[in-house]
mmCIF file of C-alpha atoms and ligand atoms in Angstrom:
data_model
loop_
_atom_site.group_PDB
_atom_site.id
_atom_site.type_symbol
_atom_site.label_atom_id
_atom_site.label_comp_id
_atom_site.label_asym_id
_atom_site.label_seq_id
_atom_site.Cartn_x
_atom_site.Cartn_y
_atom_site.Cartn_z
ATOM 1 C CA LEU E 1 -6.772 16.397 -24.433
ATOM 2 C CA LEU E 2 -10.043 17.815 -23.096
ATOM 3 C CA ILE E 3 -9.527 21.145 -21.248
ATOM 4 C CA THR E 4 -11.910 21.037 -18.304
ATOM 5 C CA PRO E 5 -12.768 24.189 -16.273
ATOM 6 C CA ALA E 6 -10.538 23.092 -13.387
ATOM 7 C CA LEU E 7 -7.556 22.660 -15.700
ATOM 8 C CA ALA E 8 -8.134 26.071 -17.326
ATOM 9 C CA ALA E 9 -8.493 27.863 -13.959
ATOM 10 C CA ALA E 10 -5.207 26.509 -12.721
ATOM 11 C CA ALA E 11 -3.279 27.422 -15.845
ATOM 12 C CA ASP E 12 -0.306 28.855 -13.920
ATOM 13 C CA TYR E 13 0.170 25.725 -11.805
ATOM 14 C CA PRO E 14 2.434 23.762 -11.585
ATOM 15 C CA GLN E 15 5.398 26.068 -12.034
ATOM 16 C CA ARG E 16 8.137 23.524 -11.364
ATOM 17 C CA PRO E 17 8.571 19.773 -10.869
ATOM 18 C CA ILE E 18 6.308 18.166 -8.278
ATOM 19 C CA SER E 19 7.673 15.849 -5.570
ATOM 20 C CA LEU E 20 5.621 12.707 -5.056
ATOM 21 C CA ILE E 21 6.586 11.414 -1.623
ATOM 22 C CA VAL E 22 6.557 7.636 -1.136
ATOM 23 C CA PRO E 23 6.759 6.433 2.485
ATOM 24 C CA PHE E 24 8.624 3.182 1.719
ATOM 25 C CA ALA E 25 11.775 2.070 -0.095
ATOM 26 C CA ALA E 26 12.346 2.243 -3.845
ATOM 27 C CA GLY E 27 11.441 -0.884 -5.786
ATOM 28 C CA GLY E 28 8.641 -1.931 -3.401
ATOM 29 C CA PRO E 29 4.876 -2.047 -3.987
ATOM 30 C CA THR E 30 4.030 1.591 -3.146
ATOM 31 C CA ASP E 31 6.988 2.808 -5.178
ATOM 32 C CA VAL E 32 5.925 0.739 -8.202
ATOM 33 C CA VAL E 33 2.449 2.296 -8.233
ATOM 34 C CA ALA E 34 3.902 5.771 -7.551
ATOM 35 C CA ARG E 35 6.357 5.653 -10.460
ATOM 36 C CA SER E 36 3.702 4.612 -13.000
ATOM 37 C CA LEU E 37 1.333 7.238 -11.647
ATOM 38 C CA ALA E 38 3.996 9.979 -11.611
ATOM 39 C CA ASN E 39 4.805 9.287 -15.215
ATOM 40 C CA GLU E 40 1.183 9.645 -16.364
ATOM 41 C CA MET E 41 0.310 12.599 -14.111
ATOM 42 C CA GLY E 42 3.441 14.405 -15.304
ATOM 43 C CA LYS E 43 2.231 14.175 -18.913
ATOM 44 C CA VAL E 44 -1.076 15.832 -18.000
ATOM 45 C CA LEU E 45 0.485 18.457 -15.703
ATOM 46 C CA LYS E 46 3.278 19.165 -18.211
ATOM 47 C CA GLN E 47 5.815 19.000 -15.403
ATOM 48 C CA THR E 48 8.001 16.209 -14.131
ATOM 49 C CA VAL E 49 6.602 14.403 -11.115
ATOM 50 C CA VAL E 50 9.637 13.186 -9.185
ATOM 51 C CA VAL E 51 9.237 10.234 -6.824
ATOM 52 C CA GLU E 52 11.035 10.761 -3.524
ATOM 53 C CA ASN E 53 11.318 7.821 -1.093
ATOM 54 C CA ARG E 54 11.263 9.017 2.516
ATOM 55 C CA THR E 55 11.351 5.859 4.591
ATOM 56 C CA GLY E 56 11.115 5.089 8.280
ATOM 57 C CA ALA E 57 8.752 4.265 11.135
ATOM 58 C CA GLY E 58 6.291 2.312 8.969
ATOM 59 C CA GLY E 59 5.499 5.281 6.708
ATOM 60 C CA THR E 60 4.816 7.751 9.515
ATOM 61 C CA LEU E 61 8.002 9.792 8.993
ATOM 62 C CA ALA E 62 6.981 10.547 5.395
ATOM 63 C CA ALA E 63 3.441 11.449 6.463
ATOM 64 C CA GLY E 64 4.870 13.871 9.050
ATOM 65 C CA TYR E 65 7.180 15.353 6.412
ATOM 66 C CA VAL E 66 4.311 15.944 3.981
ATOM 67 C CA ALA E 67 2.060 17.389 6.692
ATOM 68 C CA ALA E 68 4.764 20.008 7.398
ATOM 69 C CA ALA E 69 5.674 20.689 3.726
ATOM 70 C CA LYS E 70 4.834 23.964 1.953
ATOM 71 C CA PRO E 71 1.207 23.635 0.793
ATOM 72 C CA ASP E 72 1.698 24.948 -2.737
ATOM 73 C CA GLY E 73 0.805 21.869 -4.787
ATOM 74 C CA HIS E 74 4.442 20.941 -5.428
ATOM 75 C CA THR E 75 4.521 18.240 -2.743
ATOM 76 C CA ILE E 76 2.071 15.334 -2.928
ATOM 77 C CA PHE E 77 1.932 12.007 -1.123
ATOM 78 C CA LEU E 78 0.933 8.470 -2.045
ATOM 79 C CA HIS E 79 0.088 6.329 0.946
ATOM 80 C CA HIS E 80 -1.980 3.244 1.640
ATOM 81 C CA THR E 81 -4.074 1.699 4.443
ATOM 82 C CA GLY E 82 -1.235 2.623 6.819
ATOM 83 C CA MET E 83 -2.611 6.167 6.866
ATOM 84 C CA ALA E 84 -5.596 4.731 8.775
ATOM 85 C CA THR E 85 -3.834 2.148 10.945
ATOM 86 C CA ALA E 86 -0.851 4.178 12.236
ATOM 87 C CA PRO E 87 -2.852 6.336 14.713
ATOM 88 C CA ALA E 88 -3.838 3.187 16.622
ATOM 89 C CA MET E 89 -0.217 2.001 16.756
ATOM 90 C CA TYR E 90 1.732 5.121 17.659
ATOM 91 C CA SER E 91 0.905 7.140 20.748
ATOM 92 C CA LYS E 92 2.547 10.249 19.245
ATOM 93 C CA LEU E 93 2.370 11.199 15.581
ATOM 94 C CA ARG E 94 3.484 14.530 14.126
ATOM 95 C CA TYR E 95 0.330 14.670 12.019
ATOM 96 C CA ASP E 96 -3.365 13.835 12.144
ATOM 97 C CA PRO E 97 -4.496 11.812 9.118
ATOM 98 C CA LEU E 98 -7.915 13.479 9.317
ATOM 99 C CA LYS E 99 -6.674 17.074 9.738
ATOM 100 C CA SER E 100 -3.205 17.499 8.239
ATOM 101 C CA PHE E 101 -3.902 16.808 4.554
ATOM 102 C CA GLU E 102 -5.913 17.811 1.519
ATOM 103 C CA TYR E 103 -7.345 14.804 -0.275
ATOM 104 C CA ILE E 104 -6.797 14.321 -4.015
ATOM 105 C CA GLY E 105 -8.412 10.936 -4.618
ATOM 106 C CA GLU E 106 -8.217 7.172 -4.222
ATOM 107 C CA VAL E 107 -5.947 5.311 -6.624
ATOM 108 C CA VAL E 108 -5.798 1.487 -6.539
ATOM 109 C CA ASP E 109 -6.746 -1.480 -4.345
ATOM 110 C CA VAL E 110 -4.189 -4.281 -4.055
ATOM 111 C CA PRO E 111 -4.594 -7.821 -2.661
ATOM 112 C CA MET E 112 -1.837 -9.303 -0.528
ATOM 113 C CA THR E 113 -0.207 -12.731 -0.672
ATOM 114 C CA LEU E 114 1.623 -14.904 1.831
ATOM 115 C CA MET E 115 5.084 -15.764 0.522
ATOM 116 C CA ALA E 116 7.979 -17.826 1.894
ATOM 117 C CA ARG E 117 11.604 -18.348 0.933
ATOM 118 C CA ALA E 118 12.049 -20.934 -1.815
ATOM 119 C CA ASP E 119 13.547 -23.550 0.508
ATOM 120 C CA LEU E 120 11.201 -23.248 3.485
ATOM 121 C CA PRO E 121 9.945 -26.839 3.940
ATOM 122 C CA PRO E 122 6.126 -26.348 3.739
ATOM 123 C CA ASN E 123 4.755 -26.572 0.196
ATOM 124 C CA ASN E 124 1.276 -25.228 0.901
ATOM 125 C CA PHE E 125 -0.637 -23.336 3.573
ATOM 126 C CA LYS E 126 -1.821 -26.468 5.375
ATOM 127 C CA GLU E 127 1.768 -27.647 5.771
ATOM 128 C CA PHE E 128 2.788 -24.135 6.788
ATOM 129 C CA VAL E 129 0.257 -24.137 9.659
ATOM 130 C CA ASP E 130 1.804 -27.334 11.098
ATOM 131 C CA TYR E 131 5.330 -26.023 10.507
ATOM 132 C CA ALA E 132 4.460 -22.698 12.182
ATOM 133 C CA LYS E 133 2.986 -24.454 15.225
ATOM 134 C CA ALA E 134 6.113 -26.593 15.574
ATOM 135 C CA ASN E 135 8.670 -23.838 14.954
ATOM 136 C CA GLY E 136 6.957 -20.651 16.267
ATOM 137 C CA ASP E 137 9.440 -17.906 16.988
ATOM 138 C CA LYS E 138 12.214 -19.671 15.063
ATOM 139 C CA ILE E 139 10.361 -18.388 11.977
ATOM 140 C CA ASN E 140 11.435 -14.928 10.812
ATOM 141 C CA LEU E 141 8.593 -12.817 9.440
ATOM 142 C CA ALA E 142 9.778 -9.798 7.450
ATOM 143 C CA ASN E 143 7.753 -6.585 7.408
ATOM 144 C CA ALA E 144 8.067 -2.855 6.815
ATOM 145 C CA GLY E 145 7.430 -1.799 10.423
ATOM 146 C CA PRO E 146 4.305 -0.778 12.371
ATOM 147 C CA GLY E 147 2.067 1.254 10.059
ATOM 148 C CA ALA E 148 3.036 -0.906 7.086
ATOM 149 C CA VAL E 149 0.473 -3.263 5.577
ATOM 150 C CA SER E 150 2.982 -6.120 5.641
ATOM 151 C CA GLN E 151 3.062 -5.663 9.423
ATOM 152 C CA LEU E 152 -0.741 -5.427 9.613
ATOM 153 C CA CYS E 153 -1.192 -8.565 7.507
ATOM 154 C CA GLY E 154 1.527 -10.451 9.403
ATOM 155 C CA SER E 155 0.035 -9.511 12.778
ATOM 156 C CA LEU E 156 -3.489 -10.536 11.765
ATOM 157 C CA LEU E 157 -2.070 -13.760 10.364
ATOM 158 C CA GLN E 158 -0.287 -14.649 13.608
ATOM 159 C CA GLN E 159 -3.470 -13.884 15.560
ATOM 160 C CA ALA E 160 -5.577 -16.014 13.233
ATOM 161 C CA MET E 161 -3.094 -18.909 13.283
ATOM 162 C CA GLY E 162 -2.477 -18.664 17.022
ATOM 163 C CA VAL E 163 1.311 -18.478 16.577
ATOM 164 C CA LYS E 164 4.067 -15.987 17.310
ATOM 165 C CA PHE E 165 6.909 -15.429 14.843
ATOM 166 C CA THR E 166 10.019 -13.274 15.217
ATOM 167 C CA THR E 167 9.477 -10.123 13.183
ATOM 168 C CA VAL E 168 12.272 -8.501 11.194
ATOM 169 C CA PRO E 169 11.491 -4.928 10.099
ATOM 170 C CA PHE E 170 12.804 -3.278 6.910
ATOM 171 C CA GLN E 171 12.373 0.204 5.369
ATOM 172 C CA GLY E 172 9.859 -1.200 2.914
ATOM 173 C CA THR E 173 8.948 -4.563 1.472
ATOM 174 C CA GLY E 174 11.322 -3.927 -1.466
ATOM 175 C CA PRO E 175 14.326 -4.664 0.779
ATOM 176 C CA ALA E 176 12.266 -7.285 2.673
ATOM 177 C CA MET E 177 11.726 -9.096 -0.638
ATOM 178 C CA THR E 178 15.462 -8.966 -1.387
ATOM 179 C CA ALA E 179 16.065 -10.618 2.010
ATOM 180 C CA LEU E 180 13.396 -13.257 1.296
ATOM 181 C CA MET E 181 14.946 -14.056 -2.094
ATOM 182 C CA GLY E 182 18.338 -14.224 -0.360
ATOM 183 C CA LYS E 183 16.887 -16.652 2.236
ATOM 184 C CA GLN E 184 17.792 -14.317 5.113
ATOM 185 C CA VAL E 185 14.166 -14.286 6.308
ATOM 186 C CA ASP E 186 11.463 -16.948 6.074
ATOM 187 C CA VAL E 187 8.059 -15.390 5.405
ATOM 188 C CA LEU E 188 6.579 -12.148 4.051
ATOM 189 C CA CYS E 189 3.013 -10.987 3.589
ATOM 190 C CA ASP E 190 3.132 -8.531 0.687
ATOM 191 C CA GLN E 191 1.125 -6.887 -2.060
ATOM 192 C CA THR E 192 0.720 -8.508 -5.479
ATOM 193 C CA THR E 193 2.288 -5.395 -7.032
ATOM 194 C CA GLN E 194 5.562 -6.901 -5.862
ATOM 195 C CA THR E 195 4.795 -10.618 -5.498
ATOM 196 C CA LEU E 196 2.874 -11.523 -8.675
ATOM 197 C CA PRO E 197 6.035 -11.755 -10.854
ATOM 198 C CA HIS E 198 7.596 -14.064 -8.213
ATOM 199 C CA ILE E 199 4.446 -16.212 -8.005
ATOM 200 C CA LYS E 200 4.508 -16.605 -11.798
ATOM 201 C CA ALA E 201 8.272 -17.309 -11.850
ATOM 202 C CA LYS E 202 7.841 -19.769 -8.928
ATOM 203 C CA ASP E 203 11.054 -18.490 -7.373
ATOM 204 C CA LEU E 204 9.409 -18.261 -3.923
ATOM 205 C CA LYS E 205 6.831 -20.355 -2.112
ATOM 206 C CA PHE E 206 3.325 -18.953 -2.206
ATOM 207 C CA TYR E 207 0.670 -20.007 0.321
ATOM 208 C CA GLY E 208 -2.434 -18.006 -0.612
ATOM 209 C CA VAL E 209 -4.127 -14.666 -1.182
ATOM 210 C CA THR E 210 -5.458 -12.506 1.646
ATOM 211 C CA THR E 211 -8.726 -11.381 0.022
ATOM 212 C CA PRO E 212 -12.014 -13.235 0.604
ATOM 213 C CA GLU E 213 -12.261 -13.989 -3.129
ATOM 214 C CA ARG E 214 -9.658 -15.485 -5.413
ATOM 215 C CA ILE E 215 -8.046 -12.952 -7.728
ATOM 216 C CA LYS E 216 -8.429 -12.932 -11.469
ATOM 217 C CA GLN E 217 -4.664 -13.010 -12.142
ATOM 218 C CA LEU E 218 -4.370 -16.243 -10.068
ATOM 219 C CA PRO E 219 -7.647 -18.106 -10.562
ATOM 220 C CA ASP E 220 -6.229 -21.401 -9.296
ATOM 221 C CA ALA E 221 -4.676 -19.956 -6.142
ATOM 222 C CA PRO E 222 -6.811 -20.519 -3.045
ATOM 223 C CA THR E 223 -7.406 -17.739 -0.531
ATOM 224 C CA LEU E 224 -6.194 -18.060 3.054
ATOM 225 C CA ALA E 225 -9.862 -17.915 4.098
ATOM 226 C CA GLU E 226 -10.601 -20.965 1.932
ATOM 227 C CA GLN E 227 -7.680 -22.794 3.528
ATOM 228 C CA GLY E 228 -8.928 -22.494 7.075
ATOM 229 C CA LEU E 229 -8.479 -18.852 8.138
ATOM 230 C CA LYS E 230 -12.223 -18.123 8.101
ATOM 231 C CA GLY E 231 -13.037 -14.469 7.346
ATOM 232 C CA PHE E 232 -9.402 -13.519 6.703
ATOM 233 C CA ASP E 233 -9.625 -10.333 4.636
ATOM 234 C CA VAL E 234 -6.802 -7.900 3.969
ATOM 235 C CA LYS E 235 -6.848 -5.688 0.900
ATOM 236 C CA VAL E 236 -4.703 -2.577 0.611
ATOM 237 C CA TRP E 237 -6.138 0.718 -0.638
ATOM 238 C CA HIS E 238 -4.060 3.679 -1.801
ATOM 239 C CA GLY E 239 -4.826 7.403 -1.726
ATOM 240 C CA LEU E 240 -3.177 10.580 -2.978
ATOM 241 C CA TYR E 241 -2.789 13.564 -0.603
ATOM 242 C CA ALA E 242 -1.303 17.072 -0.376
ATOM 243 C CA PRO E 243 -0.407 19.128 2.710
ATOM 244 C CA LYS E 244 -3.342 20.901 4.392
ATOM 245 C CA GLY E 245 -3.824 24.368 2.904
ATOM 246 C CA THR E 246 -2.821 23.432 -0.655
ATOM 247 C CA PRO E 247 -4.910 25.808 -2.849
ATOM 248 C CA LYS E 248 -8.120 24.317 -4.192
ATOM 249 C CA GLN E 249 -7.166 25.067 -7.772
ATOM 250 C CA ALA E 250 -3.989 23.003 -7.370
ATOM 251 C CA VAL E 251 -5.917 20.156 -5.700
ATOM 252 C CA ASP E 252 -8.493 20.276 -8.515
ATOM 253 C CA LYS E 253 -5.776 20.154 -11.139
ATOM 254 C CA LEU E 254 -4.037 17.283 -9.375
ATOM 255 C CA ASN E 255 -7.361 15.441 -9.200
ATOM 256 C CA GLU E 256 -7.990 16.022 -12.914
ATOM 257 C CA SER E 257 -4.530 14.674 -13.727
ATOM 258 C CA LEU E 258 -5.074 11.687 -11.404
ATOM 259 C CA LYS E 259 -8.303 10.818 -13.242
ATOM 260 C CA VAL E 260 -6.578 11.013 -16.631
ATOM 261 C CA ALA E 261 -3.648 8.928 -15.343
ATOM 262 C CA LEU E 262 -5.992 6.204 -14.043
ATOM 263 C CA LYS E 263 -7.333 5.774 -17.599
ATOM 264 C CA ALA E 264 -3.979 5.902 -19.384
ATOM 265 C CA PRO E 265 -3.464 2.628 -21.283
ATOM 266 C CA ALA E 266 0.107 2.130 -20.012
ATOM 267 C CA PHE E 267 -1.011 2.612 -16.395
ATOM 268 C CA VAL E 268 -4.070 0.375 -16.805
ATOM 269 C CA GLN E 269 -1.970 -2.381 -18.373
ATOM 270 C CA ARG E 270 0.764 -2.195 -15.737
ATOM 271 C CA MET E 271 -1.730 -2.355 -12.853
ATOM 272 C CA GLU E 272 -3.523 -5.276 -14.501
ATOM 273 C CA GLN E 273 -0.207 -7.164 -14.769
ATOM 274 C CA LEU E 274 0.500 -6.554 -11.072
ATOM 275 C CA GLY E 275 -2.931 -7.435 -9.717
ATOM 276 C CA ALA E 276 -3.803 -3.857 -8.690
ATOM 277 C CA GLN E 277 -7.400 -2.779 -9.254
ATOM 278 C CA ILE E 278 -7.909 0.815 -10.333
ATOM 279 C CA VAL E 279 -10.689 2.329 -8.200
ATOM 280 C CA SER E 280 -14.065 3.204 -9.720
ATOM 281 C CA GLU E 281 -14.645 6.787 -10.923
ATOM 282 C CA GLU E 282 -16.760 7.616 -7.874
ATOM 283 C CA ARG E 283 -13.765 6.829 -5.684
ATOM 284 C CA GLN E 284 -11.344 8.991 -7.673
ATOM 285 C CA THR E 285 -12.455 12.140 -5.816
ATOM 286 C CA PRO E 286 -11.215 14.126 -2.775
ATOM 287 C CA GLU E 287 -14.599 13.668 -1.054
ATOM 288 C CA SER E 288 -14.506 9.908 -1.463
ATOM 289 C CA LEU E 289 -10.953 9.619 -0.096
ATOM 290 C CA GLN E 290 -11.809 11.841 2.887
ATOM 291 C CA LYS E 291 -14.881 9.751 3.786
ATOM 292 C CA TRP E 292 -13.108 6.463 3.205
ATOM 293 C CA LEU E 293 -10.094 7.408 5.336
ATOM 294 C CA ALA E 294 -12.356 8.508 8.211
ATOM 295 C CA ALA E 295 -14.233 5.196 8.003
ATOM 296 C CA GLU E 296 -10.964 3.238 7.922
ATOM 297 C CA VAL E 297 -9.508 5.083 10.930
ATOM 298 C CA ALA E 298 -12.730 4.266 12.811
ATOM 299 C CA LYS E 299 -12.623 0.627 11.648
ATOM 300 C CA TRP E 300 -8.976 -0.209 12.398
ATOM 301 C CA GLY E 301 -8.539 1.612 15.718
ATOM 302 C CA PRO E 302 -10.646 -0.794 17.792
ATOM 303 C CA ILE E 303 -9.413 -3.895 15.922
ATOM 304 C CA LEU E 304 -5.751 -3.043 16.476
ATOM 305 C CA LYS E 305 -6.318 -2.084 20.095
ATOM 306 C CA ALA E 306 -8.353 -5.231 20.794
ATOM 307 C CA GLU E 307 -5.672 -7.406 19.243
ATOM 308 C CA ASN E 308 -2.967 -5.458 21.021
ATOM 309 C CA ILE E 309 -1.152 -4.617 17.816
ATOM 310 C CA SER E 310 0.914 -1.542 18.559
ATOM 311 C CA VAL E 311 4.448 -0.197 18.656
ATOM 312 C CA ASN E 312 4.414 1.247 22.125
HETATM 313 C C1 MLT D 1 6.147 -0.917 0.479
HETATM 314 O O1 MLT D 1 5.848 -0.149 -0.440
HETATM 315 O O2 MLT D 1 7.322 -1.170 0.782
HETATM 316 C C2 MLT D 1 5.050 -1.590 1.238
HETATM 317 O O3 MLT D 1 3.798 -1.084 0.852
HETATM 318 C C3 MLT D 1 5.288 -1.463 2.700
HETATM 319 C C4 MLT D 1 4.162 -2.088 3.475
HETATM 320 O O4 MLT D 1 4.206 -3.286 3.719
HETATM 321 O O5 MLT D 1 3.251 -1.368 3.869
#
């Protein structure tokens, strides 16, 4: 392993296992990325990185917990687009995404997919549009609460389709997926990191991908935009954070270990299998994450307010 200056300078860190906080339930999309990442980062840091799921309020409880945690490099946080959308949805948050954290780097981008229980009558998106118009709020849409990307995607979908479903919130899309498999809910918009194995196994109905382009893992699967939802574009990005005030040498070492992890063959292969795209090297930096988050907060605020997507 190459010893870079940042790694050498931080030789006495970490001194004990590191907690990687995940804002959603175990077994779901964020958790899947976190566990692969923790494994690889732990090898570089020569300490165990322990994933801790702190669920609730669409990821905002975990963000508040991390913002208030001791800033010594032993608590880090993996979160997604929800870091940027939550401020527009909650009138009171115990943290400020732009002030309460140190930034370590961006991690992966993940497309979403629209899924339905195996026995929902529509067989494709076109049929689903007609079914949705006829059945409206009799359709149960699962999500992981306001601040979750499943909620964001589901809300944008209802707006675009001009329908209103009944939403059923869970502590993460892991449990939402269990409910969809168990036919307790009807529809779920979720990341490929959880849905791709189901799409391949054909044990759920699959109506399309949420990105403007088709994805390489599913070349024959049309996008929602292609099927009539012009301009529909939801892709989830993930970033790694630490509490504000975490020493620079710890942040640098965490960033170095993130960069090594993002090249580790086992991580690369797992992400490829799940449809997650590892971000380019330029995006694997604290500066890039900071700029990107600020741009995303600025982008989503007006959209969510205009579309009246909020909790309060
Ligand atoms: C999860 O990890 O459970 C999901 O990312 C939640 C979400 O939809 O944002």
